[in-house]
mmCIF file of C-alpha atoms in Angstrom:
data_model
loop_
_atom_site.group_PDB
_atom_site.id
_atom_site.type_symbol
_atom_site.label_atom_id
_atom_site.label_comp_id
_atom_site.label_asym_id
_atom_site.label_seq_id
_atom_site.Cartn_x
_atom_site.Cartn_y
_atom_site.Cartn_z
ATOM 1 C CA MET A 1 -19.253 -0.348 24.160
ATOM 2 C CA GLY A 2 -19.201 3.389 23.390
ATOM 3 C CA VAL A 3 -19.550 5.162 20.138
ATOM 4 C CA LEU A 4 -17.462 3.748 17.370
ATOM 5 C CA PRO A 5 -15.050 6.663 15.593
ATOM 6 C CA GLU A 6 -16.667 7.184 12.029
ATOM 7 C CA LEU A 7 -14.540 7.868 8.963
ATOM 8 C CA ASP A 8 -14.909 11.389 7.661
ATOM 9 C CA PRO A 9 -17.907 11.083 4.752
ATOM 10 C CA GLU A 10 -15.577 12.590 2.043
ATOM 11 C CA VAL A 11 -12.673 10.428 2.858
ATOM 12 C CA ALA A 12 -15.095 7.273 2.955
ATOM 13 C CA GLN A 13 -16.501 8.204 -0.273
ATOM 14 C CA ALA A 14 -13.119 8.458 -1.634
ATOM 15 C CA LEU A 15 -12.126 5.531 -0.650
ATOM 16 C CA ARG A 16 -15.289 3.423 -1.828
ATOM 17 C CA SER A 17 -14.677 5.366 -5.364
ATOM 18 C CA GLY A 18 -11.221 3.935 -5.385
ATOM 19 C CA ALA A 19 -7.692 5.653 -5.401
ATOM 20 C CA VAL A 20 -3.849 5.040 -5.982
ATOM 21 C CA ILE A 21 -2.505 4.802 -2.409
ATOM 22 C CA PRO A 22 1.453 4.215 -2.637
ATOM 23 C CA ALA A 23 3.075 2.385 0.664
ATOM 24 C CA HIS A 24 5.595 4.976 1.673
ATOM 25 C CA PRO A 25 9.234 4.149 1.877
ATOM 26 C CA LEU A 26 11.686 5.559 4.536
ATOM 27 C CA ALA A 27 14.001 7.941 3.469
ATOM 28 C CA LEU A 28 17.611 7.454 5.245
ATOM 29 C CA ASP A 29 20.923 8.925 4.944
ATOM 30 C CA ALA A 30 24.264 7.301 4.682
ATOM 31 C CA ARG A 31 24.194 7.042 8.647
ATOM 32 C CA ARG A 32 20.961 5.203 8.607
ATOM 33 C CA ARG A 33 19.154 8.211 10.094
ATOM 34 C CA LEU A 34 15.728 9.886 8.854
ATOM 35 C CA ASP A 35 16.258 11.917 6.104
ATOM 36 C CA GLU A 36 13.423 14.618 6.756
ATOM 37 C CA ARG A 37 14.135 16.454 3.499
ATOM 38 C CA ARG A 38 13.869 13.382 1.357
ATOM 39 C CA GLN A 39 10.794 11.893 3.530
ATOM 40 C CA ARG A 40 8.965 15.193 2.633
ATOM 41 C CA ALA A 41 10.064 14.943 -0.943
ATOM 42 C CA LEU A 42 8.475 11.500 -1.239
ATOM 43 C CA THR A 43 5.088 12.749 0.284
ATOM 44 C CA ARG A 44 4.994 15.486 -2.077
ATOM 45 C CA TYR A 45 5.866 13.402 -5.132
ATOM 46 C CA TYR A 46 2.963 11.285 -4.112
ATOM 47 C CA ARG A 47 0.739 14.088 -3.998
ATOM 48 C CA TRP A 48 1.926 15.877 -7.154
ATOM 49 C CA ALA A 49 1.627 12.443 -9.027
ATOM 50 C CA GLY A 50 -1.852 12.223 -8.663
ATOM 51 C CA ALA A 51 -2.142 9.682 -5.462
ATOM 52 C CA GLY A 52 -5.379 9.524 -3.470
ATOM 53 C CA GLY A 53 -3.811 8.872 -0.117
ATOM 54 C CA VAL A 54 -0.577 7.289 1.567
ATOM 55 C CA ALA A 55 0.008 4.421 3.640
ATOM 56 C CA VAL A 56 2.744 5.075 6.446
ATOM 57 C CA GLY A 57 4.196 2.957 8.981
ATOM 58 C CA VAL A 58 3.350 -0.345 6.709
ATOM 59 C CA HIS A 59 5.881 -2.926 5.447
ATOM 60 C CA THR A 60 7.676 -0.748 2.458
ATOM 61 C CA THR A 61 8.021 1.678 5.314
ATOM 62 C CA GLN A 62 10.302 -0.858 7.482
ATOM 63 C CA PHE A 63 8.417 -2.592 10.278
ATOM 64 C CA ALA A 64 11.745 -1.945 12.344
ATOM 65 C CA ILE A 65 10.741 1.698 12.641
ATOM 66 C CA ARG A 66 8.764 0.275 15.535
ATOM 67 C CA ASP A 67 11.933 -1.047 17.623
ATOM 68 C CA PRO A 68 12.452 1.271 20.798
ATOM 69 C CA ALA A 69 16.220 1.645 19.954
ATOM 70 C CA VAL A 70 14.911 3.262 16.171
ATOM 71 C CA GLY A 71 11.865 4.988 17.623
ATOM 72 C CA LEU A 72 10.490 6.478 14.012
ATOM 73 C CA TYR A 73 7.127 5.193 14.012
ATOM 74 C CA GLU A 74 5.244 8.562 15.383
ATOM 75 C CA PRO A 75 8.093 10.746 13.821
ATOM 76 C CA VAL A 76 7.549 9.282 10.367
ATOM 77 C CA LEU A 77 3.859 9.447 10.490
ATOM 78 C CA ALA A 78 3.850 13.289 11.820
ATOM 79 C CA LEU A 79 6.464 14.160 8.885
ATOM 80 C CA ALA A 80 3.769 12.562 6.301
ATOM 81 C CA ALA A 81 0.724 14.044 8.000
ATOM 82 C CA GLU A 82 2.343 17.599 8.177
ATOM 83 C CA THR A 83 3.427 17.287 4.453
ATOM 84 C CA LEU A 84 0.023 16.571 3.429
ATOM 85 C CA ASN A 85 -1.484 19.421 5.373
ATOM 86 C CA GLU A 86 0.695 21.486 3.645
ATOM 87 C CA SER A 87 -0.058 20.249 0.308
ATOM 88 C CA GLY A 88 -3.959 20.108 0.981
ATOM 89 C CA ARG A 89 -3.824 23.766 0.204
ATOM 90 C CA LEU A 90 -3.359 22.937 -3.489
ATOM 91 C CA GLY A 91 -6.633 21.704 -3.892
ATOM 92 C CA GLY A 92 -8.264 18.604 -4.872
ATOM 93 C CA GLY A 93 -10.044 15.537 -3.169
ATOM 94 C CA PRO A 94 -9.053 14.596 0.330
ATOM 95 C CA MET A 95 -5.665 12.276 0.518
ATOM 96 C CA ILE A 96 -6.616 8.938 2.344
ATOM 97 C CA ARG A 97 -4.181 8.771 5.077
ATOM 98 C CA VAL A 98 -3.639 5.049 6.280
ATOM 99 C CA ALA A 99 -1.479 4.114 9.227
ATOM 100 C CA GLY A 100 0.256 0.757 9.657
ATOM 101 C CA LEU A 101 -0.662 -0.880 12.737
ATOM 102 C CA LEU A 102 1.188 -4.001 14.358
ATOM 103 C CA GLY A 103 1.789 -6.142 17.183
ATOM 104 C CA ARG A 104 -0.324 -7.521 20.042
ATOM 105 C CA THR A 105 -3.563 -5.730 21.107
ATOM 106 C CA GLU A 106 -1.959 -3.246 23.444
ATOM 107 C CA GLN A 107 0.557 -2.336 20.793
ATOM 108 C CA ALA A 108 -1.833 -2.218 18.075
ATOM 109 C CA VAL A 109 -4.499 -0.027 19.987
ATOM 110 C CA ALA A 110 -1.391 2.555 20.950
ATOM 111 C CA GLU A 111 -0.531 2.771 17.468
ATOM 112 C CA ALA A 112 -3.863 3.418 16.366
ATOM 113 C CA GLU A 113 -4.291 6.215 19.160
ATOM 114 C CA THR A 114 -1.063 7.880 17.679
ATOM 115 C CA ALA A 115 -2.207 7.697 14.558
ATOM 116 C CA VAL A 116 -5.743 9.362 15.391
ATOM 117 C CA ARG A 117 -3.968 12.328 17.348
ATOM 118 C CA LEU A 118 -1.906 12.724 14.052
ATOM 119 C CA GLY A 119 -4.805 12.791 11.781
ATOM 120 C CA TYR A 120 -4.888 9.292 9.950
ATOM 121 C CA HIS A 121 -8.408 8.192 8.589
ATOM 122 C CA LEU A 122 -7.753 4.381 8.585
ATOM 123 C CA GLY A 123 -5.823 1.667 10.572
ATOM 124 C CA LEU A 124 -4.154 -1.018 8.446
ATOM 125 C CA LEU A 125 -4.410 -3.749 10.719
ATOM 126 C CA GLY A 126 -1.294 -6.287 10.154
ATOM 127 C CA TYR A 127 -0.858 -10.055 11.558
ATOM 128 C CA ALA A 128 2.823 -10.179 11.101
ATOM 129 C CA GLY A 129 4.270 -12.488 13.808
ATOM 130 C CA PHE A 130 0.751 -14.127 14.601
ATOM 131 C CA GLU A 131 1.406 -17.619 12.907
ATOM 132 C CA GLY A 132 -0.637 -20.317 14.373
ATOM 133 C CA ALA A 133 -2.902 -17.529 16.554
ATOM 134 C CA ASP A 134 -6.534 -18.447 17.262
ATOM 135 C CA THR A 135 -9.154 -16.914 15.057
ATOM 136 C CA ARG A 136 -11.106 -15.836 17.823
ATOM 137 C CA ALA A 137 -8.219 -13.952 19.454
ATOM 138 C CA LEU A 138 -7.236 -12.446 16.289
ATOM 139 C CA LEU A 139 -10.885 -11.108 15.583
ATOM 140 C CA ASP A 140 -10.816 -9.542 19.282
ATOM 141 C CA ARG A 141 -7.702 -7.954 18.409
ATOM 142 C CA ALA A 142 -9.592 -6.323 15.438
ATOM 143 C CA ARG A 143 -12.919 -5.189 17.527
ATOM 144 C CA ALA A 144 -10.436 -3.475 20.157
ATOM 145 C CA VAL A 145 -8.539 -1.862 17.734
ATOM 146 C CA SER A 146 -11.513 -0.893 15.717
ATOM 147 C CA GLN A 147 -12.814 1.176 18.761
ATOM 148 C CA VAL A 148 -9.776 3.603 18.305
ATOM 149 C CA MET A 149 -10.201 4.151 14.477
ATOM 150 C CA PRO A 150 -11.946 2.673 11.430
ATOM 151 C CA LEU A 151 -9.719 -0.249 10.019
ATOM 152 C CA MET A 152 -8.269 -2.071 6.843
ATOM 153 C CA GLY A 153 -7.507 -5.526 6.872
ATOM 154 C CA PHE A 154 -4.110 -6.318 5.741
ATOM 155 C CA TYR A 155 -3.537 -10.051 3.877
ATOM 156 C CA LEU A 156 0.033 -9.846 3.433
ATOM 157 C CA GLN A 157 1.852 -12.523 2.037
ATOM 158 C CA PRO A 158 3.728 -14.737 4.225
ATOM 159 C CA ALA A 159 7.286 -14.279 2.088
ATOM 160 C CA VAL A 160 7.556 -10.922 3.789
ATOM 161 C CA GLY A 161 5.881 -11.792 7.419
ATOM 162 C CA GLY A 162 2.272 -12.374 6.869
ATOM 163 C CA VAL A 163 0.369 -15.441 7.956
ATOM 164 C CA PRO A 164 -2.456 -17.340 6.200
ATOM 165 C CA LEU A 165 -5.854 -16.322 7.011
ATOM 166 C CA SER A 166 -8.738 -18.621 6.346
ATOM 167 C CA TYR A 167 -11.988 -17.451 4.511
ATOM 168 C CA ASP A 168 -14.087 -18.300 7.978
ATOM 169 C CA PHE A 169 -11.858 -15.440 9.726
ATOM 170 C CA TRP A 170 -12.220 -12.875 6.452
ATOM 171 C CA ARG A 171 -16.085 -13.649 6.607
ATOM 172 C CA GLU A 172 -16.111 -12.704 10.583
ATOM 173 C CA PHE A 173 -13.611 -9.978 9.947
ATOM 174 C CA CYS A 174 -15.873 -8.291 7.710
ATOM 175 C CA ARG A 175 -18.777 -8.364 9.962
ATOM 176 C CA ILE A 176 -16.823 -5.970 12.561
ATOM 177 C CA GLU A 177 -18.723 -2.753 12.367
ATOM 178 C CA ASN A 178 -15.599 -0.292 11.720
ATOM 179 C CA VAL A 179 -13.780 -2.367 9.071
ATOM 180 C CA MET A 180 -14.153 -0.098 6.143
ATOM 181 C CA ALA A 181 -11.573 -1.366 3.740
ATOM 182 C CA ILE A 182 -9.224 -4.562 2.914
ATOM 183 C CA LYS A 183 -5.760 -4.487 1.520
ATOM 184 C CA VAL A 184 -5.649 -8.067 -0.415
ATOM 185 C CA ALA A 185 -1.790 -9.051 -0.859
ATOM 186 C CA PRO A 186 -1.450 -12.723 -0.214
ATOM 187 C CA PHE A 187 0.026 -12.967 -3.851
ATOM 188 C CA ASP A 188 -2.079 -15.874 -4.213
ATOM 189 C CA ARG A 189 -5.253 -15.819 -6.345
ATOM 190 C CA TYR A 190 -6.827 -18.942 -4.237
ATOM 191 C CA ARG A 191 -6.435 -16.930 -0.849
ATOM 192 C CA THR A 192 -7.420 -13.751 -2.941
ATOM 193 C CA LEU A 193 -10.883 -15.239 -4.162
ATOM 194 C CA ASP A 194 -11.067 -16.332 -0.095
ATOM 195 C CA VAL A 195 -11.328 -12.695 0.900
ATOM 196 C CA MET A 196 -13.530 -11.647 -2.239
ATOM 197 C CA ARG A 197 -16.139 -14.303 -1.489
ATOM 198 C CA ALA A 198 -15.870 -13.591 2.600
ATOM 199 C CA VAL A 199 -16.885 -9.902 1.647
ATOM 200 C CA CYS A 200 -19.813 -11.334 -0.200
ATOM 201 C CA ASP A 201 -20.891 -13.738 2.323
ATOM 202 C CA SER A 202 -20.307 -11.142 5.393
ATOM 203 C CA GLY A 203 -23.588 -9.315 3.753
ATOM 204 C CA ARG A 204 -21.291 -6.005 3.564
ATOM 205 C CA ALA A 205 -20.397 -6.105 0.113
ATOM 206 C CA ARG A 206 -21.452 -2.580 -0.599
ATOM 207 C CA GLU A 207 -19.652 -0.973 2.776
ATOM 208 C CA ILE A 208 -16.334 -2.634 2.296
ATOM 209 C CA ALA A 209 -13.732 -1.289 -0.343
ATOM 210 C CA LEU A 210 -11.346 -3.930 -1.554
ATOM 211 C CA TYR A 211 -7.699 -2.758 -2.452
ATOM 212 C CA THR A 212 -5.110 -4.836 -3.894
ATOM 213 C CA GLY A 213 -1.958 -5.424 -2.729
ATOM 214 C CA ASN A 214 -0.882 -8.236 -5.131
ATOM 215 C CA ASP A 215 1.686 -6.575 -6.750
ATOM 216 C CA ASP A 216 2.325 -9.606 -9.207
ATOM 217 C CA SER A 217 -1.027 -9.211 -10.967
ATOM 218 C CA ILE A 218 -1.877 -5.578 -10.312
ATOM 219 C CA VAL A 219 -3.757 -4.803 -13.638
ATOM 220 C CA VAL A 220 -5.639 -8.060 -13.875
ATOM 221 C CA ASP A 221 -6.896 -7.226 -10.325
ATOM 222 C CA LEU A 222 -8.055 -3.811 -11.294
ATOM 223 C CA LEU A 223 -9.866 -5.037 -14.625
ATOM 224 C CA THR A 224 -11.552 -8.055 -13.369
ATOM 225 C CA LYS A 225 -14.660 -8.584 -10.917
ATOM 226 C CA PHE A 226 -15.841 -11.258 -8.543
ATOM 227 C CA SER A 227 -19.527 -12.750 -9.108
ATOM 228 C CA HIS A 228 -21.125 -14.530 -5.898
ATOM 229 C CA ARG A 229 -24.717 -14.889 -5.058
ATOM 230 C CA GLY A 230 -25.852 -12.280 -7.202
ATOM 231 C CA MET A 231 -23.101 -9.648 -6.153
ATOM 232 C CA ASP A 232 -20.405 -8.038 -8.041
ATOM 233 C CA VAL A 233 -17.013 -7.548 -6.113
ATOM 234 C CA ARG A 234 -14.228 -5.480 -7.415
ATOM 235 C CA PHE A 235 -10.935 -3.721 -6.412
ATOM 236 C CA ALA A 236 -11.782 -0.078 -6.204
ATOM 237 C CA GLY A 237 -8.048 0.867 -6.249
ATOM 238 C CA GLY A 238 -4.528 -0.256 -4.679
ATOM 239 C CA LEU A 239 -2.149 0.131 -1.825
ATOM 240 C CA LEU A 240 1.036 -0.875 -3.191
ATOM 241 C CA GLY A 241 4.732 -0.879 -2.538
ATOM 242 C CA HIS A 242 5.187 -1.038 -6.115
ATOM 243 C CA TRP A 243 3.052 2.361 -6.551
ATOM 244 C CA ALA A 244 5.695 3.786 -4.593
ATOM 245 C CA MET A 245 7.639 4.394 -7.367
ATOM 246 C CA TRP A 246 6.719 5.746 -10.766
ATOM 247 C CA THR A 247 3.636 6.814 -9.399
ATOM 248 C CA ARG A 248 2.281 8.885 -12.183
ATOM 249 C CA TYR A 249 2.397 5.972 -14.460
ATOM 250 C CA ALA A 250 0.511 3.796 -11.604
ATOM 251 C CA CYS A 251 -1.975 6.686 -11.486
ATOM 252 C CA ASN A 252 -2.715 6.511 -15.435
ATOM 253 C CA CYS A 253 -2.771 2.784 -15.165
ATOM 254 C CA TRP A 254 -5.178 2.722 -12.479
ATOM 255 C CA SER A 255 -7.599 4.874 -14.176
ATOM 256 C CA ARG A 256 -7.286 3.216 -17.333
ATOM 257 C CA SER A 257 -7.903 0.033 -15.887
ATOM 258 C CA VAL A 258 -11.225 1.075 -13.915
ATOM 259 C CA ALA A 259 -12.655 2.968 -16.584
ATOM 260 C CA LEU A 260 -12.359 0.200 -19.240
ATOM 261 C CA ARG A 261 -13.780 -2.319 -16.549
ATOM 262 C CA ASP A 262 -16.804 -0.085 -15.874
ATOM 263 C CA GLN A 263 -16.947 0.598 -19.520
ATOM 264 C CA ARG A 264 -16.805 4.219 -19.299
ATOM 265 C CA ILE A 265 -14.027 4.392 -21.954
ATOM 266 C CA GLU A 266 -13.739 2.451 -25.024
ATOM 267 C CA GLY A 267 -10.190 0.607 -25.075
ATOM 268 C CA ASP A 268 -8.445 -2.631 -25.647
ATOM 269 C CA VAL A 269 -8.411 -4.855 -22.870
ATOM 270 C CA VAL A 270 -6.002 -6.988 -24.541
ATOM 271 C CA GLN A 271 -3.290 -4.113 -24.396
ATOM 272 C CA LEU A 272 -3.978 -3.650 -20.956
ATOM 273 C CA LEU A 273 -3.225 -7.101 -20.240
ATOM 274 C CA ASP A 274 -0.153 -7.045 -22.174
ATOM 275 C CA LEU A 275 0.732 -3.831 -20.017
ATOM 276 C CA GLY A 276 -0.183 -5.885 -16.958
ATOM 277 C CA LEU A 277 2.474 -8.287 -17.613
ATOM 278 C CA GLN A 278 5.104 -5.741 -18.374
ATOM 279 C CA VAL A 279 4.442 -4.413 -14.598
ATOM 280 C CA THR A 280 4.143 -7.990 -13.215
ATOM 281 C CA ASP A 281 8.078 -8.215 -14.814
ATOM 282 C CA ALA A 282 9.165 -5.175 -13.725
ATOM 283 C CA ASN A 283 7.936 -5.867 -10.320
ATOM 284 C CA ALA A 284 9.662 -9.389 -10.220
ATOM 285 C CA ALA A 285 13.010 -7.510 -10.740
ATOM 286 C CA VAL A 286 12.309 -4.521 -8.246
ATOM 287 C CA PHE A 287 11.001 -6.704 -5.714
ATOM 288 C CA ASP A 288 13.275 -9.733 -5.955
ATOM 289 C CA ALA A 289 10.873 -12.543 -6.703
ATOM 290 C CA ARG A 290 13.673 -14.976 -7.660
ATOM 291 C CA ASN A 291 15.068 -14.418 -4.036
ATOM 292 C CA GLY A 292 11.798 -14.746 -1.983
ATOM 293 C CA PHE A 293 11.583 -11.001 -2.011
ATOM 294 C CA ALA A 294 14.480 -10.820 0.004
ATOM 295 C CA GLY A 295 15.505 -7.299 -1.954
ATOM 296 C CA CYS A 296 11.815 -6.036 -1.982
ATOM 297 C CA ILE A 297 12.506 -2.815 -0.211
ATOM 298 C CA PRO A 298 16.191 -2.118 -1.371
ATOM 299 C CA GLY A 299 14.825 -2.712 -4.858
ATOM 300 C CA ILE A 300 12.202 0.253 -4.334
ATOM 301 C CA HIS A 301 14.719 2.293 -2.882
ATOM 302 C CA GLU A 302 16.962 1.748 -5.883
ATOM 303 C CA VAL A 303 14.517 3.056 -8.175
ATOM 304 C CA LEU A 304 13.789 6.087 -6.241
ATOM 305 C CA ARG A 305 17.412 6.666 -6.246
ATOM 306 C CA ARG A 306 17.588 6.995 -9.747
ATOM 307 C CA GLN A 307 14.459 9.145 -9.793
ATOM 308 C CA GLY A 308 16.587 11.514 -7.756
ATOM 309 C CA LEU A 309 14.041 11.192 -4.660
ATOM 310 C CA LEU A 310 16.199 9.043 -2.545
ATOM 311 C CA GLU A 311 20.148 9.770 -1.951
ATOM 312 C CA GLY A 312 20.765 6.137 -1.403
ATOM 313 C CA ILE A 313 19.200 2.595 -0.887
ATOM 314 C CA TRP A 314 20.267 2.268 2.951
ATOM 315 C CA CYS A 315 17.740 0.523 5.267
ATOM 316 C CA LEU A 316 17.704 0.205 9.062
ATOM 317 C CA ASP A 317 19.030 -3.311 8.944
ATOM 318 C CA GLU A 318 22.623 -2.754 7.495
ATOM 319 C CA ASN A 319 22.548 -6.313 6.101
ATOM 320 C CA GLU A 320 19.364 -5.459 4.185
ATOM 321 C CA GLY A 321 20.606 -5.016 0.075
ATOM 322 C CA LEU A 322 20.075 -5.595 -3.161
ATOM 323 C CA SER A 323 20.549 -9.476 -3.953
ATOM 324 C CA PRO A 324 22.916 -11.060 -6.266
ATOM 325 C CA GLY A 325 21.821 -10.199 -9.818
ATOM 326 C CA GLN A 326 18.995 -8.030 -9.023
ATOM 327 C CA LEU A 327 20.849 -4.800 -10.106
ATOM 328 C CA ASP A 328 21.252 -6.578 -13.454
ATOM 329 C CA GLU A 329 17.657 -7.415 -13.662
ATOM 330 C CA ILE A 330 16.459 -3.696 -12.375
ATOM 331 C CA ASP A 331 18.747 -2.622 -15.282
ATOM 332 C CA ARG A 332 17.054 -4.723 -17.438
ATOM 333 C CA VAL A 333 13.342 -3.762 -16.987
ATOM 334 C CA CYS A 334 14.114 0.010 -16.903
ATOM 335 C CA ARG A 335 15.525 -0.584 -20.416
ATOM 336 C CA ALA A 336 12.736 -2.595 -21.458
ATOM 337 C CA TYR A 337 10.047 -0.628 -20.310
ATOM 338 C CA PRO A 338 10.676 3.042 -20.044
ATOM 339 C CA HIS A 339 7.369 4.171 -20.730
ATOM 340 C CA LEU A 340 6.479 2.768 -17.356
ATOM 341 C CA ASP A 341 8.814 5.642 -15.742
ATOM 342 C CA ASP A 342 8.286 9.130 -14.912
ATOM 343 C CA THR A 343 11.745 10.097 -13.867
ATOM 344 C CA ASP A 344 11.913 12.828 -16.411
ATOM 345 C CA ASP A 345 8.717 14.624 -14.963
ATOM 346 C CA VAL A 346 10.171 14.170 -11.457
ATOM 347 C CA ALA A 347 13.453 15.897 -12.426
ATOM 348 C CA GLU A 348 11.161 19.127 -13.357
ATOM 349 C CA ALA A 349 9.682 19.232 -9.850
ATOM 350 C CA LEU A 350 12.278 17.477 -7.303
ATOM 351 C CA TYR A 351 14.077 20.789 -6.496
ATOM 352 C CA GLU A 352 10.941 22.314 -5.229
ATOM 353 C CA TRP A 353 10.077 19.040 -3.331
ATOM 354 C CA LEU A 354 13.510 19.030 -1.602
ATOM 355 C CA ARG A 355 13.447 22.598 -0.402
#
């Protein structure tokens, strides 16, 4: 077994310290072709908003970019990397670059090799399509990919393609040397606690950064800690599709939550919990919770369209669109929670991003 690829120390520190990492959407034109200008504008928006990184090639980017007939996995990762290289001259800390990795071992390894070549730091290793797979095989796959690049585990909720994964799986997964983080997104408190307990029991609680992907309980995740066997485990930040929109607000919410949790500022925890319920209500509308999340990606696109960042809500699948009644729900939460919206600020910079 060769020398494992290491995470840059500055990036590793940023990852452990915590960050807002939006899951990057896919900008398409009316012909459902990649809109490079708006794709770059989205990346510029996230940097401007204060995000600490971006995740590309993930569920929000649409898994279908890997379809050979679509062929957008490498072009989309390359566009984000090039745009981050350009915006890196603006100063600030390193932008954590996360690449989504899917498929059987051969495909996941190939995607990791592409991501490394393009300058990505971490591979977000997903398990879509692995229902009923043997735990040992899943761990062997993770070990193989970890030889190519450092890993972030991904516990995706079953409603959008994830599979249930046991406490035993996560404990052994955490013991893989090159696992640096886990995105916890089962939308289930019991399964979330499984991962937190597994991190503690793996002996690597101080090395592995936890990122919430539970869009239904973002603020609660950020505010709380889990104590187990004398260890405290908490979410350093979040990697979320919900943070792909209204991102400046998301950065403010994250910083307030972790500062209050860590008692670096005085604040009203009840006020933040109230805000958390508003975020969950907004998420339910945008992510189409009442229809089993069928309109999740189009919902994000609709908010970004209203912000001027996307021209339309088109997805690669022409049958994928807003669910009946979803548009009315998005209208409702936009009216109810205007303080979550950063559209007015976006308007001032949008022309420059679309250059």
